[in-house]
Amino acid sequence: MTDISTIPRPETHGQFMVAALYYFVAFPRFAEFREPLQTVCDENGVKGTLLLAHEGINGTIAGTDAGITAVLSYLRSQPEFSGLEHKESRASSMPFLRMKVRLKKEIVTMGVDNIDPNKIVGTYVDPKDWNALISDPETIVIDTRNNYETAIGIFKGAVDPQTKTFREFPDWVRNNAGLHNKPKIAMYCTGGIRCEKATAFMKEQGFDEVFHLKGGILKYLEEVPQEESLWEGACFVFDDRVSVTHGLEEGEHTLCHACRLPLTAADLASPHHEEGVSCIHCHEVRTDEDRERYRQRQRQIMLARKRGEKHLGS
């Protein structure tokens, strides 16, 4: 079992620890593991989302250092997850409202059968070696995330597939013959999990030299000094922090609670922005009925704030 007390912690601020994790492993007892895992998380005051499937575990959780340590120790006490690794960052406030352990068909949904990263996968590249790879003119760099994520940050020179969901990625690859124009393919995502399947898919499609960033953008932002970085912008995260930047510091983005897309300071200044109701991204697609319903929800959120509570719809 890994002694997590020996794992270096990022020097970021915030009383809550956020742990992102995933592990591909044959896990036929995933359904019966849901309830005991939920119990351990609840008993330790840990919140977030963990997905369980026949192929393993994936998710992000937050809590006190002691709470996260207890949950990770419990996971690593299971024979299937003894080799589980995680990535840490900090949050100034609890970034999740509740704890959810969910059963899924896939721990990351690409929708292609028989893709097993334990059997075939790309070559891992440590963050310290990533700049050299993506600066090589013989390399095509591909961002495997979705368009609302790439909108706020991307590696310099990367190709953005502009996918709305990860399910669209396989067809994007099949329809882009130009990906064969250079010998090397370098891929990246937020924490590494999408690239496990994306690189496996690329290898099965006949691409030979396929690489992916070990630990994803989060590990890169943690380890690579800002003055050496080729990352431009912020990295979208799936919790109330919305984004993180170099050193895994909390970013300045907020979230539109109508469409769940990240907003910049300029977006907030748009006449189309109404807190909790609409933003520059979704104003044109909302009906008057939608907006009135969101306004009613926003009024409840504001009342909860005045009481010092957090509304479940916020």
Short mmCIF file of C-alpha atoms in Angstrom, two decimals:
data_model
loop_
_atom_site.label_atom_id
_atom_site.label_comp_id
_atom_site.label_asym_id
_atom_site.label_seq_id
_atom_site.Cartn_x
_atom_site.Cartn_y
_atom_site.Cartn_z
CA MET A 1 0.00 0.00 0.00
CA THR A 2 1.25 3.47 -0.85
CA ASP A 3 2.14 5.64 2.15
CA ILE A 4 0.46 8.88 1.11
CA SER A 5 2.30 10.78 3.84
CA THR A 6 5.38 10.53 1.62
CA ILE A 7 3.65 12.00 -1.45
CA PRO A 8 4.65 15.68 -1.99
CA ARG A 9 1.69 18.03 -1.64
CA PRO A 10 1.31 21.05 -3.92
CA GLU A 11 1.97 24.31 -2.11
CA THR A 12 -1.40 25.90 -2.75
CA HIS A 13 -3.79 27.59 -0.37
CA GLY A 14 -7.14 26.41 0.96
CA GLN A 15 -8.40 24.41 3.89
CA PHE A 16 -9.91 21.65 1.73
CA MET A 17 -7.94 19.00 -0.10
CA VAL A 18 -9.19 18.03 -3.56
CA ALA A 19 -8.14 14.60 -4.82
CA ALA A 20 -8.60 13.60 -8.47
CA LEU A 21 -8.20 9.90 -9.19
CA TYR A 22 -8.83 7.13 -11.67
CA TYR A 23 -7.72 3.54 -12.09
CA PHE A 24 -8.41 1.08 -14.88
CA VAL A 25 -8.70 -2.48 -13.58
CA ALA A 26 -11.04 -5.44 -14.01
CA PHE A 27 -13.61 -4.81 -11.29
CA PRO A 28 -16.56 -7.23 -11.57
CA ARG A 29 -17.78 -6.49 -8.01
CA PHE A 30 -18.21 -2.76 -8.70
CA ALA A 31 -21.95 -2.75 -7.95
CA GLU A 32 -21.60 -4.28 -4.48
CA PHE A 33 -18.76 -1.87 -3.67
CA ARG A 34 -20.92 1.24 -4.10
CA GLU A 35 -22.63 1.22 -0.70
CA PRO A 36 -19.55 0.60 1.49
CA LEU A 37 -17.60 3.27 -0.42
CA GLN A 38 -20.45 5.75 0.02
CA THR A 39 -20.47 4.99 3.75
CA VAL A 40 -16.72 5.56 4.16
CA CYS A 41 -16.94 8.88 2.33
CA ASP A 42 -19.93 10.03 4.39
CA GLU A 43 -18.32 9.02 7.69
CA ASN A 44 -15.26 11.09 6.85
CA GLY A 45 -17.10 14.19 5.64
CA VAL A 46 -15.84 13.76 2.07
CA LYS A 47 -17.89 15.08 -0.85
CA GLY A 48 -17.64 14.83 -4.63
CA THR A 49 -18.36 12.17 -7.23
CA LEU A 50 -16.85 8.72 -7.72
CA LEU A 51 -17.83 6.53 -10.68
CA LEU A 52 -17.59 2.75 -10.48
CA ALA A 53 -17.74 0.40 -13.46
CA HIS A 54 -16.52 -3.00 -14.55
CA GLU A 55 -13.38 -1.24 -15.83
CA GLY A 56 -12.43 0.56 -12.58
CA ILE A 57 -12.93 3.85 -10.74
CA ASN A 58 -12.84 7.56 -11.63
CA GLY A 59 -13.73 10.77 -9.85
CA THR A 60 -12.85 13.78 -7.75
CA ILE A 61 -13.45 14.18 -4.03
CA ALA A 62 -12.80 16.93 -1.48
CA GLY A 63 -12.61 17.19 2.28
CA THR A 64 -10.24 17.72 5.16
CA ASP A 65 -6.76 16.25 4.82
CA ALA A 66 -7.68 13.56 7.34
CA GLY A 67 -10.93 12.75 5.55
CA ILE A 68 -9.31 12.39 2.13
CA THR A 69 -6.48 10.33 3.63
CA ALA A 70 -9.01 7.94 5.15
CA VAL A 71 -10.94 7.46 1.91
CA LEU A 72 -7.78 6.96 -0.17
CA SER A 73 -6.43 4.48 2.38
CA TYR A 74 -9.71 2.56 2.22
CA LEU A 75 -9.58 2.45 -1.57
CA ARG A 76 -5.96 1.27 -1.58
CA SER A 77 -6.85 -1.45 0.94
CA GLN A 78 -8.94 -3.08 -1.80
CA PRO A 79 -6.86 -5.56 -3.84
CA GLU A 80 -8.07 -4.04 -7.14
CA PHE A 81 -6.95 -0.52 -6.20
CA SER A 82 -3.67 -1.16 -4.37
CA GLY A 83 -1.79 0.72 -7.10
CA LEU A 84 -4.17 3.70 -7.18
CA GLU A 85 -2.53 7.11 -7.64
CA HIS A 86 -4.14 10.50 -7.17
CA LYS A 87 -3.50 14.18 -7.81
CA GLU A 88 -3.97 16.79 -5.10
CA SER A 89 -4.92 20.46 -5.14
CA ARG A 90 -6.51 22.81 -2.62
CA ALA A 91 -9.80 24.72 -2.42
CA SER A 92 -10.62 27.69 -0.21
CA SER A 93 -14.17 26.38 0.31
CA MET A 94 -15.81 22.99 -0.11
CA PRO A 95 -16.19 22.67 -3.92
CA PHE A 96 -18.94 20.01 -3.83
CA LEU A 97 -22.43 19.97 -2.33
CA ARG A 98 -22.80 16.24 -1.69
CA MET A 99 -21.13 12.86 -2.06
CA LYS A 100 -22.27 10.66 -4.95
CA VAL A 101 -20.98 7.16 -5.73
CA ARG A 102 -22.47 6.13 -9.06
CA LEU A 103 -22.52 2.94 -11.09
CA LYS A 104 -21.71 3.41 -14.77
CA LYS A 105 -21.10 1.41 -17.93
CA GLU A 106 -17.75 3.20 -18.39
CA ILE A 107 -15.72 5.31 -15.96
CA VAL A 108 -15.10 7.70 -18.85
CA THR A 109 -17.60 7.46 -21.68
CA MET A 110 -16.18 7.22 -25.20
CA GLY A 111 -18.75 4.76 -26.49
CA VAL A 112 -16.32 2.43 -28.30
CA ASP A 113 -16.49 -1.23 -27.30
CA ASN A 114 -13.46 -3.29 -26.31
CA ILE A 115 -11.12 -0.38 -25.62
CA ASP A 116 -8.94 -1.54 -22.73
CA PRO A 117 -6.05 0.72 -21.63
CA ASN A 118 -4.61 -2.22 -19.68
CA LYS A 119 -4.01 -4.00 -22.97
CA ILE A 120 -2.96 -1.18 -25.31
CA VAL A 121 -2.23 2.46 -24.56
CA GLY A 122 0.01 5.32 -25.68
CA THR A 123 3.42 6.16 -24.23
CA TYR A 124 3.31 8.24 -21.05
CA VAL A 125 5.30 11.47 -21.06
CA ASP A 126 6.28 13.14 -17.78
CA PRO A 127 5.44 16.86 -17.46
CA LYS A 128 9.13 17.79 -17.47
CA ASP A 129 9.51 16.21 -20.94
CA TRP A 130 6.22 17.44 -22.42
CA ASN A 131 7.49 20.79 -23.77
CA ALA A 132 10.16 19.12 -25.87
CA LEU A 133 7.66 16.68 -27.40
CA ILE A 134 5.01 19.23 -28.34
CA SER A 135 7.65 21.64 -29.69
CA ASP A 136 8.92 18.98 -32.10
CA PRO A 137 7.76 19.93 -35.65
CA GLU A 138 7.14 16.22 -36.28
CA THR A 139 4.41 16.15 -33.60
CA ILE A 140 0.67 16.82 -33.87
CA VAL A 141 -0.70 17.91 -30.47
CA ILE A 142 -4.36 17.07 -29.77
CA ASP A 143 -6.55 18.31 -26.93
CA THR A 144 -9.04 15.52 -26.15
CA ARG A 145 -11.32 17.68 -23.96
CA ASN A 146 -14.62 19.29 -24.91
CA ASN A 147 -15.11 22.74 -26.41
CA TYR A 148 -16.26 24.48 -23.21
CA GLU A 149 -12.99 23.32 -21.58
CA THR A 150 -10.67 24.30 -24.40
CA ALA A 151 -12.36 27.72 -24.56
CA ILE A 152 -10.55 28.89 -21.42
CA GLY A 153 -7.16 27.22 -21.86
CA ILE A 154 -5.08 25.12 -24.24
CA PHE A 155 -1.46 24.17 -24.94
CA LYS A 156 0.30 26.38 -27.43
CA GLY A 157 -0.12 25.02 -30.96
CA ALA A 158 -2.56 22.27 -30.01
CA VAL A 159 -5.35 21.08 -32.30
CA ASP A 160 -8.80 21.64 -30.78
CA PRO A 161 -11.33 19.07 -32.10
CA GLN A 162 -14.24 21.27 -30.87
CA THR A 163 -16.13 18.25 -29.57
CA LYS A 164 -19.17 18.72 -27.35
CA THR A 165 -18.75 15.30 -25.71
CA PHE A 166 -16.03 12.67 -25.60
CA ARG A 167 -18.31 10.37 -27.61
CA GLU A 168 -17.65 12.60 -30.64
CA PHE A 169 -13.89 12.10 -30.47
CA PRO A 170 -13.65 8.73 -32.33
CA ASP A 171 -15.56 10.07 -35.36
CA TRP A 172 -13.43 13.22 -35.33
CA VAL A 173 -10.32 11.02 -35.60
CA ARG A 174 -11.81 8.87 -38.35
CA ASN A 175 -12.76 11.96 -40.38
CA ASN A 176 -9.37 13.70 -40.15
CA ALA A 177 -6.97 12.06 -42.57
CA GLY A 178 -4.48 14.86 -41.94
CA LEU A 179 -3.62 13.32 -38.59
CA HIS A 180 -1.44 10.90 -40.55
CA ASN A 181 0.69 13.73 -41.97
CA LYS A 182 3.20 13.65 -39.09
CA PRO A 183 4.69 10.61 -37.36
CA LYS A 184 4.00 11.61 -33.73
CA ILE A 185 0.69 12.21 -31.98
CA ALA A 186 0.77 13.89 -28.54
CA MET A 187 -2.48 13.95 -26.60
CA TYR A 188 -3.57 15.50 -23.32
CA CYS A 189 -6.62 16.04 -21.10
CA THR A 190 -7.40 17.38 -17.62
CA GLY A 191 -6.15 14.56 -15.40
CA GLY A 192 -5.13 11.83 -17.85
CA ILE A 193 -8.12 9.50 -17.93
CA ARG A 194 -9.56 10.49 -21.31
CA CYS A 195 -6.16 10.00 -22.90
CA GLU A 196 -6.01 6.43 -21.59
CA LYS A 197 -8.89 5.57 -23.89
CA ALA A 198 -8.09 8.10 -26.60
CA THR A 199 -4.54 6.82 -27.09
CA ALA A 200 -5.74 3.21 -26.99
CA PHE A 201 -8.24 4.08 -29.72
CA MET A 202 -5.56 5.85 -31.79
CA LYS A 203 -3.27 2.82 -31.55
CA GLU A 204 -6.10 0.56 -32.73
CA GLN A 205 -6.69 2.96 -35.65
CA GLY A 206 -3.13 2.31 -36.84
CA PHE A 207 -1.25 5.27 -35.36
CA ASP A 208 2.13 4.08 -34.15
CA GLU A 209 3.88 6.84 -32.20
CA VAL A 210 1.15 7.95 -29.79
CA PHE A 211 2.03 9.80 -26.59
CA HIS A 212 0.04 11.31 -23.73
CA LEU A 213 0.78 13.68 -20.86
CA LYS A 214 1.12 11.67 -17.64
CA GLY A 215 -1.16 13.14 -14.98
CA GLY A 216 -2.72 15.50 -17.50
CA ILE A 217 -2.85 19.27 -17.40
CA LEU A 218 -3.23 19.24 -13.61
CA LYS A 219 0.13 17.53 -13.10
CA TYR A 220 1.78 19.82 -15.65
CA LEU A 221 0.48 22.96 -13.94
CA GLU A 222 1.65 21.58 -10.59
CA GLU A 223 5.18 20.66 -11.67
CA VAL A 224 6.24 22.94 -14.54
CA PRO A 225 7.24 26.50 -13.52
CA GLN A 226 5.07 29.20 -15.08
CA GLU A 227 8.06 30.86 -16.75
CA GLU A 228 8.77 27.59 -18.63
CA SER A 229 5.15 26.72 -19.35
CA LEU A 230 3.59 26.31 -22.79
CA TRP A 231 0.10 26.29 -21.28
CA GLU A 232 -2.06 29.28 -22.20
CA GLY A 233 -5.04 30.24 -20.05
CA ALA A 234 -6.71 28.29 -17.25
CA CYS A 235 -7.74 24.66 -16.83
CA PHE A 236 -11.44 23.90 -16.39
CA VAL A 237 -12.21 21.63 -13.41
CA PHE A 238 -15.49 19.92 -12.61
CA ASP A 239 -16.22 21.48 -9.25
CA ASP A 240 -17.13 24.85 -7.76
CA ARG A 241 -13.63 26.23 -8.30
CA VAL A 242 -14.44 26.18 -12.06
CA SER A 243 -10.77 26.61 -13.08
CA VAL A 244 -7.20 26.35 -11.81
CA THR A 245 -4.00 27.96 -13.04
CA HIS A 246 -0.26 27.42 -12.57
CA GLY A 247 0.63 25.96 -9.22
CA LEU A 248 -2.97 24.69 -9.09
CA GLU A 249 -4.13 28.00 -7.70
CA GLU A 250 -7.85 28.70 -8.04
CA GLY A 251 -8.71 30.54 -11.25
CA GLU A 252 -10.91 33.59 -11.74
CA HIS A 253 -13.68 31.95 -13.74
CA THR A 254 -17.23 31.53 -12.52
CA LEU A 255 -19.96 29.23 -13.78
CA CYS A 256 -23.22 30.07 -15.51
CA HIS A 257 -25.78 28.09 -13.52
CA ALA A 258 -28.13 28.08 -16.48
CA CYS A 259 -25.85 26.35 -19.00
CA ARG A 260 -22.91 25.26 -16.77
CA LEU A 261 -20.30 26.94 -18.97
CA PRO A 262 -17.32 28.86 -17.54
CA LEU A 263 -17.45 32.65 -17.63
CA THR A 264 -14.63 35.20 -17.80
CA ALA A 265 -14.73 38.72 -16.36
CA ALA A 266 -15.61 39.98 -19.85
CA ASP A 267 -18.50 37.49 -20.06
CA LEU A 268 -19.84 38.77 -16.74
CA ALA A 269 -19.87 42.32 -18.14
CA SER A 270 -22.02 41.28 -21.10
CA PRO A 271 -25.58 42.68 -21.17
CA HIS A 272 -26.70 39.09 -21.76
CA HIS A 273 -25.41 38.00 -18.35
CA GLU A 274 -27.95 37.71 -15.56
CA GLU A 275 -26.69 35.76 -12.57
CA GLY A 276 -28.24 32.31 -12.44
CA VAL A 277 -30.46 33.06 -15.45
CA SER A 278 -28.43 33.44 -18.65
CA CYS A 279 -25.05 34.35 -20.07
CA ILE A 280 -23.41 35.26 -23.36
CA HIS A 281 -23.32 31.56 -24.29
CA CYS A 282 -26.93 30.62 -23.64
CA HIS A 283 -28.97 33.83 -23.80
CA GLU A 284 -30.17 33.24 -27.37
CA VAL A 285 -31.28 29.65 -26.79
CA ARG A 286 -33.35 30.27 -23.63
CA THR A 287 -37.07 30.93 -23.75
CA ASP A 288 -38.84 33.47 -21.56
CA GLU A 289 -40.27 30.53 -19.61
CA ASP A 290 -36.76 29.16 -19.05
CA ARG A 291 -35.51 32.52 -17.78
CA GLU A 292 -38.42 32.97 -15.39
CA ARG A 293 -37.86 29.49 -13.99
CA TYR A 294 -34.16 30.24 -13.49
CA ARG A 295 -35.00 33.57 -11.84
CA GLN A 296 -37.19 31.80 -9.31
CA ARG A 297 -34.35 29.38 -8.57
CA GLN A 298 -31.90 32.28 -8.27
CA ARG A 299 -34.16 33.99 -5.73
CA GLN A 300 -34.08 30.83 -3.62
CA ILE A 301 -30.29 30.72 -3.92
CA MET A 302 -29.99 34.32 -2.75
CA LEU A 303 -32.30 33.67 0.21
CA ALA A 304 -30.16 30.66 1.18
CA ARG A 305 -27.04 32.83 1.03
CA LYS A 306 -28.61 35.37 3.39
CA ARG A 307 -29.25 32.53 5.85
CA GLY A 308 -25.62 31.44 5.52
CA GLU A 309 -26.61 28.26 3.70
CA LYS A 310 -25.76 26.81 0.32
CA HIS A 311 -28.66 26.05 -2.00
CA LEU A 312 -28.49 22.67 -3.76
CA GLY A 313 -29.26 24.32 -7.09
CA SER A 314 -26.26 26.67 -6.93
#
